[in-house]
Amino acid sequence: MTRPEEVLDVKEWFTCNVPRKDLKILLKRDNYHAAFYFGLWFLLLGATGYLAFYTWPTLWAIPAFLLYGVVYSSGNARWHEASHGTAFKTSWVNDVFYFFCGAMELRDTVDFRWSHARHHSYTLMRGVDAEIPADRPPNLFFVVLDFFYLYNGTFALINLFLHSVGIPSKKVRAYVPKEEYRSLFWSARAVLALHGAVIVLSILTRSILPLLFFTLPRFYGGILQWSFILSQHAGMHENVWDHRLCTRSVRCNFVFSFLFMNMENHVEHHMYPLVPFHALPALSRRIKAEMVSEYPSLAGALLIEIFPALLRQWKEPGFSVARTLPGTGEGENKDGG
């Protein structure tokens, strides 16, 4: 297991000033916000799934399944929130949705719990953060593949198979303690059993439909989800202890905010990871004066900053996008950003 303090000069993260009484209110958890977000999400899954089934096998099924795949892939934001324990106040409900929504995209829940803890503690720290979306220089082919979950999805499946037979992958050996391996292996087996049951159902019914409704949607419908994941850190500074420099917040319309569970407020989420998703907009307003400027849309962030930054990092690995910190009047960047 890699010890971060052996490869990093560990420091304290910068945090914006939030009075204790205000933070206490922001940290308050409940069940009804998540019940609405998850309940409406399941209704959308059902409605778009019915539309896809009804139009099968006509050509109208193609846009119907694409729409279903987009809704299905937004389960990523739901297992992410549940992994923090901040979706539902009731912990066992969090655990149920964490497993189910994670399994929808071939996630080993034990693996991710540890990798995500590392990601929050050491965001974009080279050699330590297990969830850096694009290396330096970025492999642009892999970045494109993940618009269809073909790179990370393939490795997720390989790791599930390794873990299911009791072999810890090279990736997890870096951050999962050995005493957690048993739980890791059984978690992988449970996820594979769920997808295996869907495969068996497809064979028995001689139809690809079961797989089009479970397992495959994350691949054919993940374009929007990967766009959002890229928006969070791609092109940003590595090895800095200020989330305003290594993380990106963007503004989203209410549909995207619902699908992403307010995670477009991503700098805020990293500064205060225990603030529930429903309180992130309020937190964003509270600390706005200390934050860097944000992009007004996801498309703007991708087209104006992220894609150009990745292309430049392909040629100049040391480049990072510039950010001007409030009160300094200075932009911080690397290699001419």
mmCIF file of C-alpha atoms in Angstrom:
data_model
loop_
_atom_site.group_PDB
_atom_site.id
_atom_site.type_symbol
_atom_site.label_atom_id
_atom_site.label_comp_id
_atom_site.label_asym_id
_atom_site.label_seq_id
_atom_site.Cartn_x
_atom_site.Cartn_y
_atom_site.Cartn_z
ATOM 1 C CA MET A 1 0.000 0.000 0.000
ATOM 2 C CA THR A 2 1.412 3.396 -1.029
ATOM 3 C CA ARG A 3 1.816 5.842 1.850
ATOM 4 C CA PRO A 4 1.208 9.408 0.566
ATOM 5 C CA GLU A 5 3.536 10.948 3.139
ATOM 6 C CA GLU A 6 6.405 8.974 1.611
ATOM 7 C CA VAL A 7 6.021 10.653 -1.790
ATOM 8 C CA LEU A 8 4.421 13.999 -0.886
ATOM 9 C CA ASP A 9 5.089 16.982 1.326
ATOM 10 C CA VAL A 10 1.661 16.715 2.971
ATOM 11 C CA LYS A 11 0.051 20.055 3.865
ATOM 12 C CA GLU A 12 -3.327 21.374 4.965
ATOM 13 C CA TRP A 13 -5.897 22.134 2.266
ATOM 14 C CA PHE A 14 -7.074 25.715 1.866
ATOM 15 C CA THR A 15 -10.707 26.160 2.878
ATOM 16 C CA CYS A 16 -12.968 29.166 2.506
ATOM 17 C CA ASN A 17 -14.235 30.812 5.645
ATOM 18 C CA VAL A 18 -17.600 29.447 6.777
ATOM 19 C CA PRO A 19 -18.747 30.345 10.310
ATOM 20 C CA ARG A 20 -19.276 27.320 12.525
ATOM 21 C CA LYS A 21 -23.005 27.980 12.987
ATOM 22 C CA ASP A 22 -23.525 28.247 9.218
ATOM 23 C CA LEU A 23 -21.501 25.113 8.549
ATOM 24 C CA LYS A 24 -23.551 23.207 11.112
ATOM 25 C CA ILE A 25 -26.710 24.052 9.157
ATOM 26 C CA LEU A 26 -25.110 23.118 5.833
ATOM 27 C CA LEU A 27 -23.953 19.758 7.197
ATOM 28 C CA LYS A 28 -27.450 18.745 8.283
ATOM 29 C CA ARG A 29 -28.624 15.529 6.609
ATOM 30 C CA ASP A 30 -32.123 14.262 5.946
ATOM 31 C CA ASN A 31 -33.906 11.593 3.926
ATOM 32 C CA TYR A 32 -36.460 13.600 1.986
ATOM 33 C CA HIS A 33 -34.102 15.427 -0.413
ATOM 34 C CA ALA A 34 -32.551 12.132 -1.522
ATOM 35 C CA ALA A 35 -35.974 10.468 -1.634
ATOM 36 C CA PHE A 36 -37.024 13.085 -4.185
ATOM 37 C CA TYR A 37 -33.814 12.877 -6.240
ATOM 38 C CA PHE A 38 -33.692 9.090 -6.251
ATOM 39 C CA GLY A 39 -37.449 8.674 -6.603
ATOM 40 C CA LEU A 40 -37.704 10.984 -9.601
ATOM 41 C CA TRP A 41 -34.624 9.316 -11.090
ATOM 42 C CA PHE A 42 -36.277 5.892 -10.864
ATOM 43 C CA LEU A 43 -39.433 7.335 -12.447
ATOM 44 C CA LEU A 44 -37.336 8.699 -15.318
ATOM 45 C CA LEU A 45 -35.603 5.331 -15.683
ATOM 46 C CA GLY A 46 -38.997 3.649 -15.843
ATOM 47 C CA ALA A 47 -40.479 6.164 -18.293
ATOM 48 C CA THR A 48 -37.510 6.193 -20.668
ATOM 49 C CA GLY A 49 -37.162 2.428 -20.326
ATOM 50 C CA TYR A 50 -40.814 1.932 -21.254
ATOM 51 C CA LEU A 51 -40.362 4.238 -24.248
ATOM 52 C CA ALA A 52 -37.319 2.230 -25.375
ATOM 53 C CA PHE A 53 -39.164 -1.064 -24.937
ATOM 54 C CA TYR A 54 -42.281 0.216 -26.711
ATOM 55 C CA THR A 55 -40.303 1.425 -29.751
ATOM 56 C CA TRP A 56 -38.189 -1.740 -30.030
ATOM 57 C CA PRO A 57 -37.181 -2.897 -32.659
ATOM 58 C CA THR A 58 -37.967 0.171 -34.798
ATOM 59 C CA LEU A 59 -35.431 2.910 -35.539
ATOM 60 C CA TRP A 60 -37.208 5.035 -32.927
ATOM 61 C CA ALA A 61 -35.654 2.739 -30.345
ATOM 62 C CA ILE A 62 -32.222 4.266 -31.025
ATOM 63 C CA PRO A 63 -32.972 7.754 -29.593
ATOM 64 C CA ALA A 64 -35.181 6.169 -26.931
ATOM 65 C CA PHE A 65 -32.369 3.940 -25.680
ATOM 66 C CA LEU A 66 -29.875 6.820 -25.879
ATOM 67 C CA LEU A 67 -32.158 8.839 -23.606
ATOM 68 C CA TYR A 68 -32.509 5.869 -21.264
ATOM 69 C CA GLY A 69 -28.716 5.457 -21.268
ATOM 70 C CA VAL A 70 -28.180 9.080 -20.243
ATOM 71 C CA VAL A 71 -30.540 8.675 -17.274
ATOM 72 C CA TYR A 72 -29.005 5.293 -16.380
ATOM 73 C CA SER A 73 -25.455 6.698 -16.495
ATOM 74 C CA SER A 74 -26.382 9.485 -14.079
ATOM 75 C CA GLY A 75 -26.494 6.731 -11.470
ATOM 76 C CA ASN A 76 -22.796 7.616 -11.237
ATOM 77 C CA ALA A 77 -23.674 10.768 -9.295
ATOM 78 C CA ARG A 78 -26.005 8.787 -7.038
ATOM 79 C CA TRP A 79 -23.569 6.113 -5.915
ATOM 80 C CA HIS A 80 -20.956 8.856 -5.526
ATOM 81 C CA GLU A 81 -23.167 10.799 -3.129
ATOM 82 C CA ALA A 82 -24.137 7.630 -1.278
ATOM 83 C CA SER A 83 -20.449 6.731 -0.913
ATOM 84 C CA HIS A 84 -19.975 9.922 1.109
ATOM 85 C CA GLY A 85 -22.857 8.922 3.358
ATOM 86 C CA THR A 86 -24.541 12.237 2.545
ATOM 87 C CA ALA A 87 -27.404 11.157 0.285
ATOM 88 C CA PHE A 88 -29.707 9.695 2.949
ATOM 89 C CA LYS A 89 -29.512 10.321 6.671
ATOM 90 C CA THR A 90 -30.256 6.607 7.209
ATOM 91 C CA SER A 91 -26.934 4.833 6.686
ATOM 92 C CA TRP A 92 -28.250 1.447 5.535
ATOM 93 C CA VAL A 93 -30.292 3.128 2.797
ATOM 94 C CA ASN A 94 -27.105 4.849 1.622
ATOM 95 C CA ASP A 95 -25.367 1.476 1.537
ATOM 96 C CA VAL A 96 -28.124 -0.152 -0.524
ATOM 97 C CA PHE A 97 -28.116 2.570 -3.165
ATOM 98 C CA TYR A 98 -24.328 2.764 -3.105
ATOM 99 C CA PHE A 99 -24.062 -0.900 -4.038
ATOM 100 C CA PHE A 100 -26.876 -0.960 -6.591
ATOM 101 C CA CYS A 101 -25.980 2.273 -8.418
ATOM 102 C CA GLY A 102 -22.287 1.387 -8.334
ATOM 103 C CA ALA A 103 -22.991 -2.074 -9.725
ATOM 104 C CA MET A 104 -24.897 -0.479 -12.597
ATOM 105 C CA GLU A 105 -21.564 0.723 -13.975
ATOM 106 C CA LEU A 106 -19.418 -2.228 -12.900
ATOM 107 C CA ARG A 107 -18.035 -0.567 -9.768
ATOM 108 C CA ASP A 108 -16.558 -2.557 -6.921
ATOM 109 C CA THR A 109 -17.928 -0.648 -3.949
ATOM 110 C CA VAL A 110 -15.021 -1.439 -1.605
ATOM 111 C CA ASP A 111 -12.496 -0.439 -4.260
ATOM 112 C CA PHE A 112 -14.189 2.890 -4.909
ATOM 113 C CA ARG A 113 -14.701 3.771 -1.250
ATOM 114 C CA TRP A 114 -10.940 3.640 -0.699
ATOM 115 C CA SER A 115 -9.932 5.180 -4.030
ATOM 116 C CA HIS A 116 -12.344 8.060 -3.523
ATOM 117 C CA ALA A 117 -11.096 8.711 -0.004
ATOM 118 C CA ARG A 118 -7.603 8.945 -1.498
ATOM 119 C CA HIS A 119 -8.920 11.236 -4.254
ATOM 120 C CA HIS A 120 -10.390 13.664 -1.724
ATOM 121 C CA SER A 121 -7.380 13.630 0.566
ATOM 122 C CA TYR A 122 -4.849 14.064 -2.252
ATOM 123 C CA THR A 123 -6.736 15.574 -5.182
ATOM 124 C CA LEU A 124 -4.644 15.575 -8.364
ATOM 125 C CA MET A 125 -1.479 14.659 -6.474
ATOM 126 C CA ARG A 126 0.605 12.806 -9.025
ATOM 127 C CA GLY A 127 1.368 9.224 -8.055
ATOM 128 C CA VAL A 128 -1.140 9.262 -5.175
ATOM 129 C CA ASP A 129 -4.603 10.270 -6.451
ATOM 130 C CA ALA A 130 -6.194 7.138 -7.910
ATOM 131 C CA GLU A 131 -8.875 9.029 -9.857
ATOM 132 C CA ILE A 132 -7.010 11.488 -12.090
ATOM 133 C CA PRO A 133 -9.186 11.698 -15.238
ATOM 134 C CA ALA A 134 -6.335 12.314 -17.705
ATOM 135 C CA ASP A 135 -2.617 11.658 -17.240
ATOM 136 C CA ARG A 136 0.163 13.966 -18.376
ATOM 137 C CA PRO A 137 0.614 13.916 -21.254
ATOM 138 C CA PRO A 138 -2.991 12.775 -21.702
ATOM 139 C CA ASN A 139 -3.711 9.811 -23.931
ATOM 140 C CA LEU A 140 -6.327 11.498 -26.088
ATOM 141 C CA PHE A 141 -7.424 8.180 -27.580
ATOM 142 C CA PHE A 142 -8.302 6.867 -24.106
ATOM 143 C CA VAL A 143 -10.124 10.125 -23.315
ATOM 144 C CA VAL A 144 -12.270 9.674 -26.434
ATOM 145 C CA LEU A 145 -12.881 5.987 -25.648
ATOM 146 C CA ASP A 146 -14.346 6.904 -22.270
ATOM 147 C CA PHE A 147 -17.154 8.872 -23.856
ATOM 148 C CA PHE A 148 -18.413 5.312 -24.329
ATOM 149 C CA TYR A 149 -16.862 3.947 -21.099
ATOM 150 C CA LEU A 150 -14.589 1.711 -23.169
ATOM 151 C CA TYR A 151 -11.333 2.475 -21.343
ATOM 152 C CA ASN A 152 -12.271 2.809 -17.670
ATOM 153 C CA GLY A 153 -15.179 0.419 -18.150
ATOM 154 C CA THR A 154 -12.894 -2.264 -19.545
ATOM 155 C CA PHE A 155 -10.477 -1.936 -16.641
ATOM 156 C CA ALA A 156 -13.380 -1.918 -14.180
ATOM 157 C CA LEU A 157 -14.542 -5.245 -15.622
ATOM 158 C CA ILE A 158 -11.024 -6.730 -15.582
ATOM 159 C CA ASN A 159 -10.550 -5.683 -11.955
ATOM 160 C CA LEU A 160 -13.913 -7.186 -11.007
ATOM 161 C CA PHE A 161 -12.857 -10.530 -12.467
ATOM 162 C CA LEU A 162 -9.475 -10.391 -10.699
ATOM 163 C CA HIS A 163 -11.047 -9.494 -7.367
ATOM 164 C CA SER A 164 -13.750 -12.127 -7.740
ATOM 165 C CA VAL A 165 -11.096 -14.875 -7.860
ATOM 166 C CA GLY A 166 -9.169 -13.423 -4.931
ATOM 167 C CA ILE A 167 -6.465 -11.511 -6.803
ATOM 168 C CA PRO A 168 -6.056 -7.839 -5.802
ATOM 169 C CA SER A 169 -5.359 -5.718 -8.872
ATOM 170 C CA LYS A 170 -2.248 -3.559 -9.059
ATOM 171 C CA LYS A 171 -4.470 -0.501 -8.765
ATOM 172 C CA VAL A 172 -6.100 -1.446 -5.462
ATOM 173 C CA ARG A 173 -2.851 -2.641 -3.896
ATOM 174 C CA ALA A 174 -1.809 1.021 -3.834
ATOM 175 C CA TYR A 175 -4.616 2.209 -1.552
ATOM 176 C CA VAL A 176 -6.786 -0.623 -0.166
ATOM 177 C CA PRO A 177 -5.508 -2.057 3.162
ATOM 178 C CA LYS A 178 -4.919 -5.812 3.121
ATOM 179 C CA GLU A 179 -7.456 -6.349 5.879
ATOM 180 C CA GLU A 180 -10.126 -5.062 3.454
ATOM 181 C CA TYR A 181 -9.306 -7.569 0.714
ATOM 182 C CA ARG A 182 -11.898 -10.112 1.844
ATOM 183 C CA SER A 183 -14.666 -7.503 1.608
ATOM 184 C CA LEU A 184 -13.240 -6.357 -1.719
ATOM 185 C CA PHE A 185 -13.423 -9.858 -3.178
ATOM 186 C CA TRP A 186 -17.006 -10.487 -2.046
ATOM 187 C CA SER A 187 -18.113 -7.077 -3.287
ATOM 188 C CA ALA A 188 -16.733 -7.908 -6.744
ATOM 189 C CA ARG A 189 -18.487 -11.287 -6.737
ATOM 190 C CA ALA A 190 -21.801 -9.657 -5.871
ATOM 191 C CA VAL A 191 -21.481 -7.145 -8.716
ATOM 192 C CA LEU A 192 -20.531 -9.843 -11.230
ATOM 193 C CA ALA A 193 -23.393 -12.057 -10.038
ATOM 194 C CA LEU A 194 -25.848 -9.256 -10.758
ATOM 195 C CA HIS A 195 -24.551 -8.737 -14.284
ATOM 196 C CA GLY A 196 -24.221 -12.482 -14.790
ATOM 197 C CA ALA A 197 -27.913 -12.889 -14.019
ATOM 198 C CA VAL A 198 -28.738 -10.352 -16.726
ATOM 199 C CA ILE A 199 -26.560 -12.232 -19.227
ATOM 200 C CA VAL A 200 -28.307 -15.500 -18.349
ATOM 201 C CA LEU A 201 -31.680 -13.811 -18.824
ATOM 202 C CA SER A 202 -30.589 -12.585 -22.258
ATOM 203 C CA ILE A 203 -29.533 -16.111 -23.217
ATOM 204 C CA LEU A 204 -32.746 -17.685 -21.949
ATOM 205 C CA THR A 205 -34.947 -15.143 -23.709
ATOM 206 C CA ARG A 206 -32.720 -15.089 -26.795
ATOM 207 C CA SER A 207 -32.858 -11.317 -26.679
ATOM 208 C CA ILE A 208 -30.331 -8.540 -26.174
ATOM 209 C CA LEU A 209 -32.987 -6.418 -24.464
ATOM 210 C CA PRO A 210 -32.033 -7.353 -20.866
ATOM 211 C CA LEU A 211 -28.457 -6.204 -21.548
ATOM 212 C CA LEU A 212 -29.687 -3.037 -23.240
ATOM 213 C CA PHE A 213 -31.530 -2.194 -20.016
ATOM 214 C CA PHE A 214 -28.752 -3.199 -17.593
ATOM 215 C CA THR A 215 -24.956 -3.285 -18.082
ATOM 216 C CA LEU A 216 -24.743 -1.819 -21.608
ATOM 217 C CA PRO A 217 -26.472 1.561 -20.972
ATOM 218 C CA ARG A 218 -23.373 2.925 -19.221
ATOM 219 C CA PHE A 219 -21.453 2.265 -22.442
ATOM 220 C CA TYR A 220 -23.872 3.535 -25.072
ATOM 221 C CA GLY A 221 -25.333 6.341 -22.947
ATOM 222 C CA GLY A 222 -22.324 7.680 -21.053
ATOM 223 C CA ILE A 223 -21.307 10.632 -23.239
ATOM 224 C CA LEU A 224 -22.882 13.254 -20.976
ATOM 225 C CA GLN A 225 -21.609 11.581 -17.806
ATOM 226 C CA TRP A 226 -18.004 11.467 -19.052
ATOM 227 C CA SER A 227 -18.279 15.113 -20.149
ATOM 228 C CA PHE A 228 -19.262 15.996 -16.617
ATOM 229 C CA ILE A 229 -16.474 13.888 -15.085
ATOM 230 C CA LEU A 230 -13.910 15.610 -17.324
ATOM 231 C CA SER A 231 -15.223 19.013 -16.233
ATOM 232 C CA GLN A 232 -14.282 18.367 -12.620
ATOM 233 C CA HIS A 233 -10.472 18.210 -12.839
ATOM 234 C CA ALA A 234 -9.188 17.830 -16.419
ATOM 235 C CA GLY A 235 -6.495 20.360 -17.317
ATOM 236 C CA MET A 236 -6.208 21.676 -13.764
ATOM 237 C CA HIS A 237 -3.130 22.047 -11.556
ATOM 238 C CA GLU A 238 -1.436 19.029 -10.047
ATOM 239 C CA ASN A 239 0.321 18.941 -6.680
ATOM 240 C CA VAL A 240 -1.278 22.048 -5.145
ATOM 241 C CA TRP A 241 -3.127 22.284 -1.832
ATOM 242 C CA ASP A 242 -5.917 24.584 -2.990
ATOM 243 C CA HIS A 243 -9.021 23.063 -4.563
ATOM 244 C CA ARG A 244 -9.682 26.309 -6.410
ATOM 245 C CA LEU A 245 -6.631 25.478 -8.537
ATOM 246 C CA CYS A 246 -7.048 21.720 -8.998
ATOM 247 C CA THR A 247 -10.847 21.471 -9.257
ATOM 248 C CA ARG A 248 -13.436 23.146 -11.461
ATOM 249 C CA SER A 249 -17.001 24.268 -10.774
ATOM 250 C CA VAL A 250 -19.406 25.012 -13.620
ATOM 251 C CA ARG A 251 -22.972 26.269 -13.808
ATOM 252 C CA CYS A 252 -25.600 23.846 -15.075
ATOM 253 C CA ASN A 253 -29.249 24.039 -16.029
ATOM 254 C CA PHE A 254 -31.737 22.440 -13.646
ATOM 255 C CA VAL A 255 -31.890 19.200 -15.671
ATOM 256 C CA PHE A 256 -28.131 18.681 -15.506
ATOM 257 C CA SER A 257 -28.097 19.704 -11.833
ATOM 258 C CA PHE A 258 -30.668 17.002 -11.148
ATOM 259 C CA LEU A 259 -28.794 14.345 -13.120
ATOM 260 C CA PHE A 260 -25.471 15.274 -11.490
ATOM 261 C CA MET A 261 -26.964 15.846 -8.014
ATOM 262 C CA ASN A 262 -25.454 19.349 -7.804
ATOM 263 C CA MET A 263 -21.909 18.036 -8.254
ATOM 264 C CA GLU A 264 -21.251 20.846 -10.722
ATOM 265 C CA ASN A 265 -20.411 22.707 -7.487
ATOM 266 C CA HIS A 266 -17.278 20.617 -7.431
ATOM 267 C CA VAL A 267 -14.774 22.940 -5.783
ATOM 268 C CA GLU A 268 -17.278 23.402 -2.981
ATOM 269 C CA HIS A 269 -17.762 19.642 -2.711
ATOM 270 C CA HIS A 270 -14.026 19.045 -2.382
ATOM 271 C CA MET A 271 -13.593 21.765 0.238
ATOM 272 C CA TYR A 272 -16.465 20.419 2.329
ATOM 273 C CA PRO A 273 -17.083 16.790 1.251
ATOM 274 C CA LEU A 274 -19.495 16.124 4.119
ATOM 275 C CA VAL A 275 -21.928 18.827 3.028
ATOM 276 C CA PRO A 276 -24.900 16.974 1.448
ATOM 277 C CA PHE A 277 -25.617 17.448 -2.246
ATOM 278 C CA HIS A 278 -28.773 19.463 -1.605
ATOM 279 C CA ALA A 279 -26.837 22.081 0.419
ATOM 280 C CA LEU A 280 -24.061 22.623 -2.147
ATOM 281 C CA PRO A 281 -25.821 25.524 -3.953
ATOM 282 C CA ALA A 282 -26.216 27.316 -0.601
ATOM 283 C CA LEU A 283 -22.562 26.627 0.236
ATOM 284 C CA SER A 284 -21.557 27.997 -3.174
ATOM 285 C CA ARG A 285 -23.423 31.242 -2.512
ATOM 286 C CA ARG A 286 -21.930 31.481 0.974
ATOM 287 C CA ILE A 287 -18.287 31.319 -0.153
ATOM 288 C CA LYS A 288 -18.648 33.002 -3.561
ATOM 289 C CA ALA A 289 -16.407 35.955 -2.620
ATOM 290 C CA GLU A 290 -13.461 33.623 -1.982
ATOM 291 C CA MET A 291 -13.957 31.468 -5.068
ATOM 292 C CA VAL A 292 -12.492 31.716 -8.560
ATOM 293 C CA SER A 293 -14.738 32.525 -11.506
ATOM 294 C CA GLU A 294 -16.677 29.586 -12.908
ATOM 295 C CA TYR A 295 -17.859 28.661 -16.374
ATOM 296 C CA PRO A 296 -21.524 29.504 -17.047
ATOM 297 C CA SER A 297 -22.159 26.165 -18.766
ATOM 298 C CA LEU A 298 -20.791 22.649 -19.154
ATOM 299 C CA ALA A 299 -20.459 23.067 -22.925
ATOM 300 C CA GLY A 300 -18.526 26.305 -22.465
ATOM 301 C CA ALA A 301 -16.108 24.682 -20.038
ATOM 302 C CA LEU A 302 -15.498 21.753 -22.388
ATOM 303 C CA LEU A 303 -15.096 23.728 -25.613
ATOM 304 C CA ILE A 304 -13.320 26.829 -24.330
ATOM 305 C CA GLU A 305 -11.068 25.403 -21.632
ATOM 306 C CA ILE A 306 -10.972 21.623 -21.172
ATOM 307 C CA PHE A 307 -10.486 20.278 -24.697
ATOM 308 C CA PRO A 308 -7.914 22.986 -25.594
ATOM 309 C CA ALA A 309 -6.082 22.306 -22.307
ATOM 310 C CA LEU A 310 -5.902 18.559 -22.968
ATOM 311 C CA LEU A 311 -4.616 19.180 -26.489
ATOM 312 C CA ARG A 312 -1.960 21.532 -25.137
ATOM 313 C CA GLN A 313 -0.963 19.131 -22.358
ATOM 314 C CA TRP A 314 -0.485 16.465 -25.031
ATOM 315 C CA LYS A 315 2.327 18.654 -26.396
ATOM 316 C CA GLU A 316 3.292 20.435 -23.156
ATOM 317 C CA PRO A 317 2.661 18.092 -20.192
ATOM 318 C CA GLY A 318 3.542 20.823 -17.688
ATOM 319 C CA PHE A 319 0.753 23.147 -18.788
ATOM 320 C CA SER A 320 -2.190 23.870 -16.471
ATOM 321 C CA VAL A 321 -5.145 26.191 -16.948
ATOM 322 C CA ALA A 322 -4.789 29.604 -15.339
ATOM 323 C CA ARG A 323 -6.809 30.643 -12.321
ATOM 324 C CA THR A 324 -6.850 34.032 -10.587
ATOM 325 C CA LEU A 325 -7.290 33.694 -6.845
ATOM 326 C CA PRO A 326 -9.491 36.327 -5.176
ATOM 327 C CA GLY A 327 -7.533 39.042 -3.396
ATOM 328 C CA THR A 328 -4.252 38.267 -5.144
ATOM 329 C CA GLY A 329 -4.832 39.769 -8.576
ATOM 330 C CA GLU A 330 -2.501 37.119 -9.882
ATOM 331 C CA GLY A 331 -3.151 34.193 -12.161
ATOM 332 C CA GLU A 332 -1.503 30.928 -11.244
ATOM 333 C CA ASN A 333 -0.489 28.678 -14.084
ATOM 334 C CA LYS A 334 2.367 26.594 -15.398
ATOM 335 C CA ASP A 335 4.467 26.837 -18.527
ATOM 336 C CA GLY A 336 2.855 29.838 -20.110
ATOM 337 C CA GLY A 337 -0.824 29.043 -19.395
#
